[in-house]
CSV table of C-alpha atoms and ligand atoms in Angstrom, one decimal:
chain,number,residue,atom,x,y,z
W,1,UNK,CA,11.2,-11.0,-20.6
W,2,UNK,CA,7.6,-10.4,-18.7
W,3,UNK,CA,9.5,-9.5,-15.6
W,4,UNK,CA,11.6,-7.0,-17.3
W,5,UNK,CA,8.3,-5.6,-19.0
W,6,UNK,CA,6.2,-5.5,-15.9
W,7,UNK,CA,8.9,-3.6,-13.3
W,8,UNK,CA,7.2,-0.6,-14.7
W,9,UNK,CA,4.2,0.5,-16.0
W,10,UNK,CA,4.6,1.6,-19.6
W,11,UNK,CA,4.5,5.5,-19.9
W,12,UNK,CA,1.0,5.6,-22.0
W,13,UNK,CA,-0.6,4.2,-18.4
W,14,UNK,CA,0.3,7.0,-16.7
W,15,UNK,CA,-1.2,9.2,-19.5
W,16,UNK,CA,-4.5,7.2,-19.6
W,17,UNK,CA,-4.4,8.0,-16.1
W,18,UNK,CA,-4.3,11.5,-16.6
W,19,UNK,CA,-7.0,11.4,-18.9
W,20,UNK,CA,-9.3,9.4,-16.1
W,21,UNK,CA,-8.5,12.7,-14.0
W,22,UNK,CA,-9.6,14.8,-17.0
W,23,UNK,CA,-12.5,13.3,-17.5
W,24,UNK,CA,-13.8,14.1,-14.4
W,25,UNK,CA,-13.0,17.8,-14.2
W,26,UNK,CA,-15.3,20.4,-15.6
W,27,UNK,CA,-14.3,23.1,-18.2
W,28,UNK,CA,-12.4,26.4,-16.7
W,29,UNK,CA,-10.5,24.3,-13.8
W,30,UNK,CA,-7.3,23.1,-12.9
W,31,UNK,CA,-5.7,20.9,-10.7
W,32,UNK,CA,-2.0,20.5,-8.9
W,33,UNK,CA,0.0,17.9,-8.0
W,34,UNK,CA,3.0,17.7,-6.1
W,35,UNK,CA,5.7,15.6,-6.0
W,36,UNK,CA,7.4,14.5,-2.6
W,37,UNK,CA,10.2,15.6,-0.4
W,38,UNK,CA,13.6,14.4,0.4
W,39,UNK,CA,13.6,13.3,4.0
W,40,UNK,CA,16.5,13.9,6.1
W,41,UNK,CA,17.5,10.7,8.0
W,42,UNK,CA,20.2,12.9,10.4
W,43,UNK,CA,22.0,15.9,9.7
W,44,UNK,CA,22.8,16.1,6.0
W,45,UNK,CA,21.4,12.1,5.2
W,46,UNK,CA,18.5,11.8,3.7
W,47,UNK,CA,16.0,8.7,3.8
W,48,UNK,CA,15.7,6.8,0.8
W,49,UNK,CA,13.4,8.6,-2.0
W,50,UNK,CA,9.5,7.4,-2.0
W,51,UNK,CA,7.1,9.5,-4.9
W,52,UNK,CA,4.4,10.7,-3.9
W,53,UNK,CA,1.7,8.3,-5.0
W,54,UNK,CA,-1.1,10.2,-6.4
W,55,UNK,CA,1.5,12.0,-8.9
W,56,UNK,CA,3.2,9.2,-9.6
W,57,UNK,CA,-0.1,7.7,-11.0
W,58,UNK,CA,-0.4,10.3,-12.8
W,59,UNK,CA,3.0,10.8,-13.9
W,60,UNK,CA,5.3,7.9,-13.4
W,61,UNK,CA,7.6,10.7,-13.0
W,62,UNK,CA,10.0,10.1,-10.1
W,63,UNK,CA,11.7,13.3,-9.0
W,64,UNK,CA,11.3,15.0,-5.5
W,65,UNK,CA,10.0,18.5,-5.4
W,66,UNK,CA,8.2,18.4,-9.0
W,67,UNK,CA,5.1,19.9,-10.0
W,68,UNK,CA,1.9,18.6,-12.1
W,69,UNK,CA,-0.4,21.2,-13.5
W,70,UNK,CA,-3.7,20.0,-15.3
W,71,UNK,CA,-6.1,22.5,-17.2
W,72,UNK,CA,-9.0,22.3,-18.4
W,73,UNK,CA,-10.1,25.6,-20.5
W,74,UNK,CA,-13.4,26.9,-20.8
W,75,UNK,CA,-13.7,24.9,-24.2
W,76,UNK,CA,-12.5,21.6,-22.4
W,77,UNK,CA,-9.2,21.4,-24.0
W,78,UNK,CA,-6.8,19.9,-21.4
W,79,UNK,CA,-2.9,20.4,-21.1
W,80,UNK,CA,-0.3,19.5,-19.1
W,81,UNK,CA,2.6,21.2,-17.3
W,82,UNK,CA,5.3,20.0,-15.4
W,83,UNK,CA,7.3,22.1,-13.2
W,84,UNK,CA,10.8,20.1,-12.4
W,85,UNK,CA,14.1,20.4,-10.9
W,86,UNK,CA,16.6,22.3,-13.4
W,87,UNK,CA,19.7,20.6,-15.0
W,88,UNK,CA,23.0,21.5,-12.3
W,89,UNK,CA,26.2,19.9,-13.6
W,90,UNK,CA,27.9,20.4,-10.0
W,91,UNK,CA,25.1,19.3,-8.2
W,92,UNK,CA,23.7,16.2,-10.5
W,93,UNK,CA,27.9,14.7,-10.2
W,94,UNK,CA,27.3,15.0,-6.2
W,95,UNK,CA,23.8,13.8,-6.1
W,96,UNK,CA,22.5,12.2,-8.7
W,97,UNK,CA,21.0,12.8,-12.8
W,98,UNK,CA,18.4,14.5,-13.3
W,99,UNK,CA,15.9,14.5,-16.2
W,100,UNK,CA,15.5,18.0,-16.4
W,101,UNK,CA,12.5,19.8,-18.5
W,102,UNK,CA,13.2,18.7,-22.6
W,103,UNK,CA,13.4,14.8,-21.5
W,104,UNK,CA,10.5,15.1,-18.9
W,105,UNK,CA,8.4,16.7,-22.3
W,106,UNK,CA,9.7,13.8,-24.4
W,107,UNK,CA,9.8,10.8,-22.4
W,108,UNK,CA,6.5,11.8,-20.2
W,109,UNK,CA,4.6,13.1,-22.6
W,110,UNK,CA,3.8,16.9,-20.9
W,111,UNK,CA,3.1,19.6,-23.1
W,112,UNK,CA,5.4,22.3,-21.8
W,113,UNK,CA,7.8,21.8,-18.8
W,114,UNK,CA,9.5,24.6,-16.9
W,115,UNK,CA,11.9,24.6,-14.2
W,116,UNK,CA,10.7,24.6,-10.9
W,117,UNK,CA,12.3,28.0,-9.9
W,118,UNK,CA,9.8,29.2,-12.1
W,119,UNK,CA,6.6,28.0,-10.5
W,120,UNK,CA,5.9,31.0,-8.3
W,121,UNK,CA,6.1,33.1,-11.6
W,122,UNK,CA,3.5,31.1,-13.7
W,123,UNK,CA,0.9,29.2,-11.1
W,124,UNK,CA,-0.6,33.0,-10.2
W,125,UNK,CA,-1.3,32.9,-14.1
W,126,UNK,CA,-2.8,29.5,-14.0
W,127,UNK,CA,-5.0,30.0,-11.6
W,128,UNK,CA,-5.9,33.5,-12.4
W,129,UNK,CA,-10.0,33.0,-14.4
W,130,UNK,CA,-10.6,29.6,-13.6
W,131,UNK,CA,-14.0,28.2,-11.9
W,132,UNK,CA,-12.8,25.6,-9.9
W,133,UNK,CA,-8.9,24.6,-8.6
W,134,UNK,CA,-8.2,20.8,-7.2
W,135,UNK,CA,-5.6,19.8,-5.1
W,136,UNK,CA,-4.9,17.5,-2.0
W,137,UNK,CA,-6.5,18.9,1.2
W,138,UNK,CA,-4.4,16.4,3.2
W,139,UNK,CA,-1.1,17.7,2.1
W,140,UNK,CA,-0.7,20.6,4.4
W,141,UNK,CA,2.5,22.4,3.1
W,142,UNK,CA,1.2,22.4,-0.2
W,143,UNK,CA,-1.9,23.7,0.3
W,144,UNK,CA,-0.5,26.7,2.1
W,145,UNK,CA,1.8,27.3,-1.0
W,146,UNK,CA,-1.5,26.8,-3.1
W,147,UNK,CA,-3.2,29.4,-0.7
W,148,UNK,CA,-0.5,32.0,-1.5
W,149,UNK,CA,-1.0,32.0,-5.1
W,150,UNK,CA,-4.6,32.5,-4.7
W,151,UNK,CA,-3.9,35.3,-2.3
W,152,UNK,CA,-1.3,37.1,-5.2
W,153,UNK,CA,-4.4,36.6,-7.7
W,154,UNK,CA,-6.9,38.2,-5.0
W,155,UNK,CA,-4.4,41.2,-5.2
W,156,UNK,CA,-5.1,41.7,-8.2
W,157,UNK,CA,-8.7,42.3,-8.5
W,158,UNK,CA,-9.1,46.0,-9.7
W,159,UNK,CA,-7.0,45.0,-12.3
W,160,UNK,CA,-9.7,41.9,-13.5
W,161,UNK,CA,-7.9,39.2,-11.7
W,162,UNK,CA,-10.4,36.7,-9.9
W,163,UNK,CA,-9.5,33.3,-7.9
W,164,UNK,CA,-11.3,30.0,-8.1
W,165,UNK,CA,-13.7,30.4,-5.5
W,166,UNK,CA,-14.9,26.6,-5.4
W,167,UNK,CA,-11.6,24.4,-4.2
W,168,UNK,CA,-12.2,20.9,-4.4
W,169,UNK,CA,-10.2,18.0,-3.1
W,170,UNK,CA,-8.4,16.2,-5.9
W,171,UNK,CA,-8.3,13.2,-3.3
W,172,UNK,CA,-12.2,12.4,-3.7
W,173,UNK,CA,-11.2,11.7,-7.5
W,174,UNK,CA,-7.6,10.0,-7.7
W,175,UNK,CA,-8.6,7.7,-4.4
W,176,UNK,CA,-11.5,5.7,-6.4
W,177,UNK,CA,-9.2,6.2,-9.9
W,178,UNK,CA,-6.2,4.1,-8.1
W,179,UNK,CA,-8.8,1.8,-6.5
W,180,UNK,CA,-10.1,0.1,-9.6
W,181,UNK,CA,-6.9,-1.2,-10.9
W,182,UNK,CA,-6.0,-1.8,-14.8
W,183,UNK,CA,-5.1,-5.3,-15.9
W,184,UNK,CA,-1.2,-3.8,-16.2
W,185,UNK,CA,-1.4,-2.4,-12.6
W,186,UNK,CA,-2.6,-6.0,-11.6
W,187,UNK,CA,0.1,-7.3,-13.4
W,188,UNK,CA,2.8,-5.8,-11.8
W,189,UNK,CA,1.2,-6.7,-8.0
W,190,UNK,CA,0.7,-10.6,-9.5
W,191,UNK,CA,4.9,-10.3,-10.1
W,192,UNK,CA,5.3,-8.3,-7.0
W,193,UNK,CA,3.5,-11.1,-5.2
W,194,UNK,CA,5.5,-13.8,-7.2
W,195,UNK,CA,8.5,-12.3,-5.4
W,196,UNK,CA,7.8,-11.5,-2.2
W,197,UNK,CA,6.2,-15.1,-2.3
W,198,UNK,CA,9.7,-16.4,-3.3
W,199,UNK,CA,11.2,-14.2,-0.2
W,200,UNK,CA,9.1,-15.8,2.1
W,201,UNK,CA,10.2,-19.3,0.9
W,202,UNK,CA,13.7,-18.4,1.4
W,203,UNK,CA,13.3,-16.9,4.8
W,204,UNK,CA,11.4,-20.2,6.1
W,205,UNK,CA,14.6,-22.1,4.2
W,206,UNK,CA,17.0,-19.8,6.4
W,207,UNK,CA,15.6,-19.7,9.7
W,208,UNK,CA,17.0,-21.7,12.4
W,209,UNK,CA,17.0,-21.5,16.4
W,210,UNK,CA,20.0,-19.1,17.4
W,211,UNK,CA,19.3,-16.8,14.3
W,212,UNK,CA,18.5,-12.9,15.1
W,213,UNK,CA,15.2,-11.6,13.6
W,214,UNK,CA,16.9,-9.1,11.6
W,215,UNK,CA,19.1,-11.8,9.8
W,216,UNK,CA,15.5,-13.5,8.4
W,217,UNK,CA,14.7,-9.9,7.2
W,218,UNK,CA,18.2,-9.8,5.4
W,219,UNK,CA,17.2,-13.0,3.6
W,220,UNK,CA,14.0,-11.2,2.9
W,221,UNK,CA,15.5,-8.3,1.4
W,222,UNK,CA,18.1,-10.3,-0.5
W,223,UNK,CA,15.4,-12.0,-2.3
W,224,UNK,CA,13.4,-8.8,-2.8
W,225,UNK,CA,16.4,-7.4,-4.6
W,226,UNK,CA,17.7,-9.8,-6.9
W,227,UNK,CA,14.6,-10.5,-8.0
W,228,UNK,CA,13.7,-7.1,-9.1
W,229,UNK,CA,11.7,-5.3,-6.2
W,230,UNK,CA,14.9,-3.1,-4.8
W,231,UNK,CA,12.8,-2.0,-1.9
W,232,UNK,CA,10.4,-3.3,0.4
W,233,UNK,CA,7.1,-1.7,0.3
W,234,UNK,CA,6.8,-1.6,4.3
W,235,UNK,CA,9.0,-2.2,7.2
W,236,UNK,CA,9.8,-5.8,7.2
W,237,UNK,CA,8.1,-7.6,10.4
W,238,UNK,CA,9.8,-10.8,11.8
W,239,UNK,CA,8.3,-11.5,14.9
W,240,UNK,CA,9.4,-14.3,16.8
W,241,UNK,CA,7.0,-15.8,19.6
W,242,UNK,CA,5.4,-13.1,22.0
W,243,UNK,CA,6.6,-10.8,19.4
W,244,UNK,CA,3.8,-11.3,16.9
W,245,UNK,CA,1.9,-10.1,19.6
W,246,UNK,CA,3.1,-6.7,18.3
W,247,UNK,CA,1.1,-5.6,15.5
W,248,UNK,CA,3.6,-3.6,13.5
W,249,UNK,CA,6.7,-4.9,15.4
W,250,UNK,CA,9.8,-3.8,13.1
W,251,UNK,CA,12.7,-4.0,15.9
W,252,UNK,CA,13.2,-7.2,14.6
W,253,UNK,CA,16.4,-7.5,16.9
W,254,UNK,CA,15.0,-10.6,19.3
W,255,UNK,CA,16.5,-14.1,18.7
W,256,UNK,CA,14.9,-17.3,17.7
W,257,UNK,CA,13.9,-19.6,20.1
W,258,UNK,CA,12.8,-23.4,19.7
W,259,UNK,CA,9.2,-24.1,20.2
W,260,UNK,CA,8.3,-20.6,19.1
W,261,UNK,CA,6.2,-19.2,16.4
W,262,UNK,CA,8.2,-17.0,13.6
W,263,UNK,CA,5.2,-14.5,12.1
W,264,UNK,CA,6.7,-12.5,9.0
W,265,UNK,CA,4.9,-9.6,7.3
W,266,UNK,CA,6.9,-8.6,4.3
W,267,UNK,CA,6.1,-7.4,0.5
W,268,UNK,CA,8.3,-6.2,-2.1
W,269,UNK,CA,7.5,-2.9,-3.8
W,270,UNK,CA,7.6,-3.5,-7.8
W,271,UNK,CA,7.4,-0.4,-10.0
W,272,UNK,CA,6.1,1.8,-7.0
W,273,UNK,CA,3.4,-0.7,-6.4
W,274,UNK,CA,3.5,-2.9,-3.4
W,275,UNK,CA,2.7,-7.0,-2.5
W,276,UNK,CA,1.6,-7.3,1.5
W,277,UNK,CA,2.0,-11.0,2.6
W,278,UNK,CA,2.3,-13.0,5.8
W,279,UNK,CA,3.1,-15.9,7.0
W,280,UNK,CA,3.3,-18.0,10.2
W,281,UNK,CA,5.6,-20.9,10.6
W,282,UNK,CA,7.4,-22.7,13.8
W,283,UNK,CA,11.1,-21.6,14.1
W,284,UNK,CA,12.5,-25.5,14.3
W,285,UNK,CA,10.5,-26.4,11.2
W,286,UNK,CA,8.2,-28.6,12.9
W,287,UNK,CA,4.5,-27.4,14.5
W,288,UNK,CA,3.5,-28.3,17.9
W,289,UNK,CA,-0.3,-30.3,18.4
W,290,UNK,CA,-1.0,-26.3,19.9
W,291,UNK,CA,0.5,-24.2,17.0
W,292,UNK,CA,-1.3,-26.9,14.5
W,293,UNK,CA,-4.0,-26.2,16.2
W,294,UNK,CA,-3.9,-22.9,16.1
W,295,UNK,CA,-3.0,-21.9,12.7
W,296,UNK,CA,-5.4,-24.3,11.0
W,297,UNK,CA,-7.4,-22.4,12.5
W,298,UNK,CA,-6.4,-19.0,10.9
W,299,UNK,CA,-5.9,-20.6,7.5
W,300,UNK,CA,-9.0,-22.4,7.4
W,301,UNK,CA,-10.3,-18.5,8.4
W,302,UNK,CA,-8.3,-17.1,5.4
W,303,UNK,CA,-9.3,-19.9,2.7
W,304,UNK,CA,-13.5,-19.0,3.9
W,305,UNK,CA,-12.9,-15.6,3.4
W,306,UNK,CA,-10.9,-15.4,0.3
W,307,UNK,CA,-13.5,-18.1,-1.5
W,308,UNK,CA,-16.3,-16.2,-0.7
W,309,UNK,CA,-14.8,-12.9,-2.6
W,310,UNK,CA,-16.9,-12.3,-5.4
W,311,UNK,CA,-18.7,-8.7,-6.9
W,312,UNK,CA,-20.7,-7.3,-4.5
W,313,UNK,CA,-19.6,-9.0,-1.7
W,314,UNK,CA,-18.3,-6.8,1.7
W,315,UNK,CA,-15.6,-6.3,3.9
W,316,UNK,CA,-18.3,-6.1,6.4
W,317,UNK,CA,-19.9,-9.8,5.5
W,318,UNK,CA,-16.4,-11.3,5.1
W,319,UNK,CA,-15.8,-10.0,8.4
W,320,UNK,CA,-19.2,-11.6,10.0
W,321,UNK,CA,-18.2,-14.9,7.9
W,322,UNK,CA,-14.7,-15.4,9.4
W,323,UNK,CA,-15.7,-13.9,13.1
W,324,UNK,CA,-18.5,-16.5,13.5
W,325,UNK,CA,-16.0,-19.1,12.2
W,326,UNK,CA,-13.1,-18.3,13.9
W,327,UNK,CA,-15.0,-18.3,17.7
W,328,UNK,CA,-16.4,-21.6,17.1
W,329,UNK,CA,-12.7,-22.5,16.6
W,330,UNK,CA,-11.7,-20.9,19.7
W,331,UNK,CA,-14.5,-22.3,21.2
W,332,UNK,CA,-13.7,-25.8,20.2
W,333,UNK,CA,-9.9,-25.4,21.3
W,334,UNK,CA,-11.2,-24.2,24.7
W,335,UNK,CA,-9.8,-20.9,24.1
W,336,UNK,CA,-13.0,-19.1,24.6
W,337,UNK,CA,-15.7,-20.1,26.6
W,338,UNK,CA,-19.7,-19.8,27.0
W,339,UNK,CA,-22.6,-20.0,24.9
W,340,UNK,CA,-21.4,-19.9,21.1
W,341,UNK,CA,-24.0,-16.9,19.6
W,342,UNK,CA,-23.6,-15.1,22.5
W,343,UNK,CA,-20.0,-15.5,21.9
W,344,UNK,CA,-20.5,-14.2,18.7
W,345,UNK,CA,-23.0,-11.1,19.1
W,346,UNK,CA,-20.9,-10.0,21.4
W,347,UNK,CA,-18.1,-10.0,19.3
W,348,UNK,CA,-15.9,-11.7,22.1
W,349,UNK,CA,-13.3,-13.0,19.3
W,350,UNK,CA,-12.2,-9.1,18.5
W,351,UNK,CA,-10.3,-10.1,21.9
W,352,UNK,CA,-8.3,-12.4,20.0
W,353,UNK,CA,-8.4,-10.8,16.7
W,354,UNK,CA,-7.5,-7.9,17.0
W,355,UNK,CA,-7.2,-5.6,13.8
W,356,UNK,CA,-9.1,-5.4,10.6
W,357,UNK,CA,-10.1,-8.6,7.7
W,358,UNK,CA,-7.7,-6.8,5.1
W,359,UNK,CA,-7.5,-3.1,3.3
W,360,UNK,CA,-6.9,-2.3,-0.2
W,361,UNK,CA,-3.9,-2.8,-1.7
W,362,UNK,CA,-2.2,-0.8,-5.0
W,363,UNK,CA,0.2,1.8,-4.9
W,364,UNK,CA,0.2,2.6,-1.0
W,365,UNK,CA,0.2,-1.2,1.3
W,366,UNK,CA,-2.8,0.5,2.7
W,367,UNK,CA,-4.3,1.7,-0.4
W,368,UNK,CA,-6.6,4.6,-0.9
W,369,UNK,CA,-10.1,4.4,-1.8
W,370,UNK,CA,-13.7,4.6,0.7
W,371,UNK,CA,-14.5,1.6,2.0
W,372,UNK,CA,-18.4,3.4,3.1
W,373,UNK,CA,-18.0,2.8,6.2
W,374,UNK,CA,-20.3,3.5,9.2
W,375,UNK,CA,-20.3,4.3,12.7
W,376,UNK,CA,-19.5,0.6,13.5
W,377,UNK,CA,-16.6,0.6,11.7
W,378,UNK,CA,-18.2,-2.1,9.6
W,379,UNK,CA,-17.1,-1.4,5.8
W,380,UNK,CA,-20.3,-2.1,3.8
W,381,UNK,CA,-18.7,-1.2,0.0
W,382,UNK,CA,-19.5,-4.2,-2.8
W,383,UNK,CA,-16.5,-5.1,-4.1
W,384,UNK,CA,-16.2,-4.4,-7.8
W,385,UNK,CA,-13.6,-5.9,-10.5
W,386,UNK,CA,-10.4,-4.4,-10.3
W,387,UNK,CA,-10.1,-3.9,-6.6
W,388,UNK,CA,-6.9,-5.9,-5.1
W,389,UNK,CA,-7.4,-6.2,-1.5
W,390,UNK,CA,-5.6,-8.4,1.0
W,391,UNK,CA,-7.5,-11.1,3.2
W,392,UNK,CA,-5.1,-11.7,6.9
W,393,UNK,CA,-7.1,-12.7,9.6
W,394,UNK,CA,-5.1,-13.4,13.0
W,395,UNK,CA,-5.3,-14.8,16.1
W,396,UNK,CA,-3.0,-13.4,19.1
W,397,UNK,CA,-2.1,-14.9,22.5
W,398,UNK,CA,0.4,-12.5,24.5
W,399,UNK,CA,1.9,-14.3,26.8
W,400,UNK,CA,0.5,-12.4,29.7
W,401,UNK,CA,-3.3,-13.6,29.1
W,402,UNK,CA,-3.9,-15.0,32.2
W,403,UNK,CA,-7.8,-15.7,31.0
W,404,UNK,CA,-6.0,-18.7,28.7
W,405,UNK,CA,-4.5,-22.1,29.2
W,406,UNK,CA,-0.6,-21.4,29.5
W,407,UNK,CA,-0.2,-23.8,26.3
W,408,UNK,CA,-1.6,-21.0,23.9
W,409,UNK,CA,0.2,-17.5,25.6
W,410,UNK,CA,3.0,-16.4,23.3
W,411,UNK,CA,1.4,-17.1,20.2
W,412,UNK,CA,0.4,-15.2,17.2
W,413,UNK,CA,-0.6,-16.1,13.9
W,414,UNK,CA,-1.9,-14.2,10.8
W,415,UNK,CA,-2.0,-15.0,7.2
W,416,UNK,CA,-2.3,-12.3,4.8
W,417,UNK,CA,-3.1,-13.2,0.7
W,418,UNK,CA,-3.4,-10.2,-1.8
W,419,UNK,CA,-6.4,-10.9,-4.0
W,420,UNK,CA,-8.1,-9.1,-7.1
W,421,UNK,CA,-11.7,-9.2,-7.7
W,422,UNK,CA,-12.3,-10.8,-10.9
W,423,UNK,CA,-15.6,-10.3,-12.9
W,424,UNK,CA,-16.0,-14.2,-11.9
W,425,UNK,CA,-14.6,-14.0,-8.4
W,426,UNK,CA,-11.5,-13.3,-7.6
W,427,UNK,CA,-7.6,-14.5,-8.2
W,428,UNK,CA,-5.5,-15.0,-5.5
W,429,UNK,CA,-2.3,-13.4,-6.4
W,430,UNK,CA,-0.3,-15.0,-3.3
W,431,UNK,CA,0.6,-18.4,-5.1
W,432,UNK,CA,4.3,-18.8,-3.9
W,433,UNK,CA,4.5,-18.0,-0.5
W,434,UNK,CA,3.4,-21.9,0.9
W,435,UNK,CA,0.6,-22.0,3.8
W,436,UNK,CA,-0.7,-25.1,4.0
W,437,UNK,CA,1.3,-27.4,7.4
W,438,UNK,CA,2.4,-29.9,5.0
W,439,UNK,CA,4.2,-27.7,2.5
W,440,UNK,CA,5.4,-25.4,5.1
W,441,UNK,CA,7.2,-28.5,7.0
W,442,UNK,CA,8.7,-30.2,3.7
W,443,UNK,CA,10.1,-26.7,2.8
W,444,UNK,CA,11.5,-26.1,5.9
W,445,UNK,CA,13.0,-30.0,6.2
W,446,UNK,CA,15.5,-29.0,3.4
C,1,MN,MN1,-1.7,-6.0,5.3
């Protein structure tokens, strides 16, 4: 079944993924990974597991605490080590199995795996000749731990021990790896969009004035679930009217009111990799001549950008294409007012629209990767085929702007697609989640 076969990427992904990483280090280096943490939620609770992304691109592996070792020898023959939790009868019947090192060798395709009480006993070892060590600058923790082996090889330098003495960070590698995705990891984010596109149906289905907030995001979730995407890959938003005025509202404990706007941000995660889709639609199922008004608007916004994606084309001209286009529309609906390319050198519709065109999208909902941008913030990077991105412009109306005719206050409306540039153009990925007012009415008249 092709939704059975894409919930994961097949192991020998996660080894040409290694490879990719291998490619790129020179001879006599090395580089560690670690695995994430447990979280505690309260006292002895802990949240609910997430890998760490970068070594779970490279591993698939989806332990906490774990260990990747990559090295490269002075002749450029590259192994792989895996430090992991040990086998504990007593604790895997309170907690949970674990794969232990034989399987992780097996299944994952390391060649050697220790247990991870051992790690302080080898990594000095490692390290101990090499030219050059990688790891991830941002992590902190980890890079004190790394710190301390290098400080035990130091210590032994009348004996002939000697510590990389160029550290490099393994992020400027792995970030533009994971942002050219392979036609498998674009696979699994079309079916992760196929999903959360079905999830949003069902919550327009289920809404109704008098529901709570948090009872649409239950209907999310549901749908997330039993269709294979256990876990949402960001806090569910369900903003109901001046809510959506909120840019990463997750209360979600208001009730819905008739005459309001509901504005959902929800996307299942599907074999760690995560969908990102919103979508705007009137709590009673019908749109008033303002919120047509209104979210024609941002659609007709959304359709100009996402037709225009092509290689080589920018966040930056994307943005210029829809912020032109969008204040002529607020221009037109009396929204804004003055002289329109004044308006629009100005920039007067970041007033209104408030956040960003869209960001990368893979395994993180804001996925890693430069975007080259300068000191305006404006993101000048050509798109290339590969990159998944998402395209949500929005248009928000707290209910306190004064500067606005009271019709418009309390409204907020984005639309968020997830598209892949294609070697054509691009593929919108969002195909079930309906936008248009038409669909979006019939669905919601059932
Ligand atoms: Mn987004």
């Amino acid at each position: 079944m092709l939704q059975q076969l894409l919930a994961k990427l097949p192991i020998s992904d996660f080894k040409q993924h290694r490879a990719n990483f291998f490619e790129q280090m020179p001879n006599n280096s090395i580089a560690l990974f670690k695995a994430g943490s447990e979280v505690t939620r309260s006292n002895d609770t802990e949240f609910g597991f997430c890998q760490e992304k970068n070594f779970f691109y490279l591993t698939g592996f989806n332990e906490p605490e774990a260990l990747l070792v990559m090295i490269k020898d002075e002749q450029g023959k590259e192994s792989t080590v895996l430090f992991s939790l040990e086998k504990d009868e007593l604790h895997e019947i309170w907690h949970g199995r674990r794969i232990g090192q034989e399987k992780a060798k097996q299944v994952y395709g390391f060649d050697s795996a220790y247990e991870l009480s051992e790690v302080d006993a080898f990594l000095p070892d490692y390290i101990n000749g090499k030219a050059q060590l990688f790891f991830a600058f941002a992590h902190h923790d980890f890079a004190s731990q790394v710190f301390s082996w290098i400080a035990q090889v130091k210590a032994t330098f009348r004996t002939g021990g000697k510590a990389p003495s160029i550290l490099k960070d393994s992020a400027e590698i792995i970030d533009e790896l994971r942002l050219i995705k392979s036609d498998n990891e674009i696979a699994i984010i079309r079916q992760a969009n196929i999903i959360s596109g079905k999830a949003h149906q069902r919550a327009m289905q289920k809404t109704a004035v008098g529901k709570f907030e948090y009872q649409i995001e239950a209907e999310i979730l549901h749908e997330f679930a039993r269709s294979g995407a256990r876990y949402a890959a960001y806090g569910t938003i369900v903003a109901g009217g001046d809510n959506a005025n909120i840019l990463h509202y997750t209360d979600n404990g208001d009730v819905l009111n008739d005459n309001e706007l509901l504005l959902i941000d929800a996307g299942g995660e599907l074999g760690g990799y995560a969908a990102d889709i919103t979508r705007t639609f009137p709590v009673n199922g019908k749109f008033s001549e303002e919120q047509k008004a209104l979210y024609q608007l941002v659609l007709d916004a959304k359709n100009l950008a996402v037709n225009a994606i092509k290689p080589g084309m920018s966040f930056a001209k994307l943005n210029e294409l829809t912020n032109e286009f969008l204040t002529k529309g607020l221009l037109d609906l009396g929204i804004l007012s003055g002289d329109l390319s004044e308006l629009i050198s100005e920039k007067v519709v970041k007033k209104y629209f408030i956040h960003g065109l869209g960001h990368w999208l893979g395994l993180d909902v804001h996925d890693v990767g430069s975007y080259h941008a300068n000191s305006e913030r404006e993101q000048h990077r050509p798109f290339e085929p590969g990159m998944v991105m998402t395209i949500e412009p929005g248009i928000y109306i707290p209910l306190n702007d004064t500067c606005v005719d009271e019709k418009w206050r309390g409204m907020g409306v984005r639309i968020e697609d997830n598209i892949v540039v294609t070697t054509q153009g691009f593929e919108n990925l969002t195909q079930d989640a309906p936008d248009t007012i038409a669909e979006i009415e019939a669905l919601m008249a059932k």
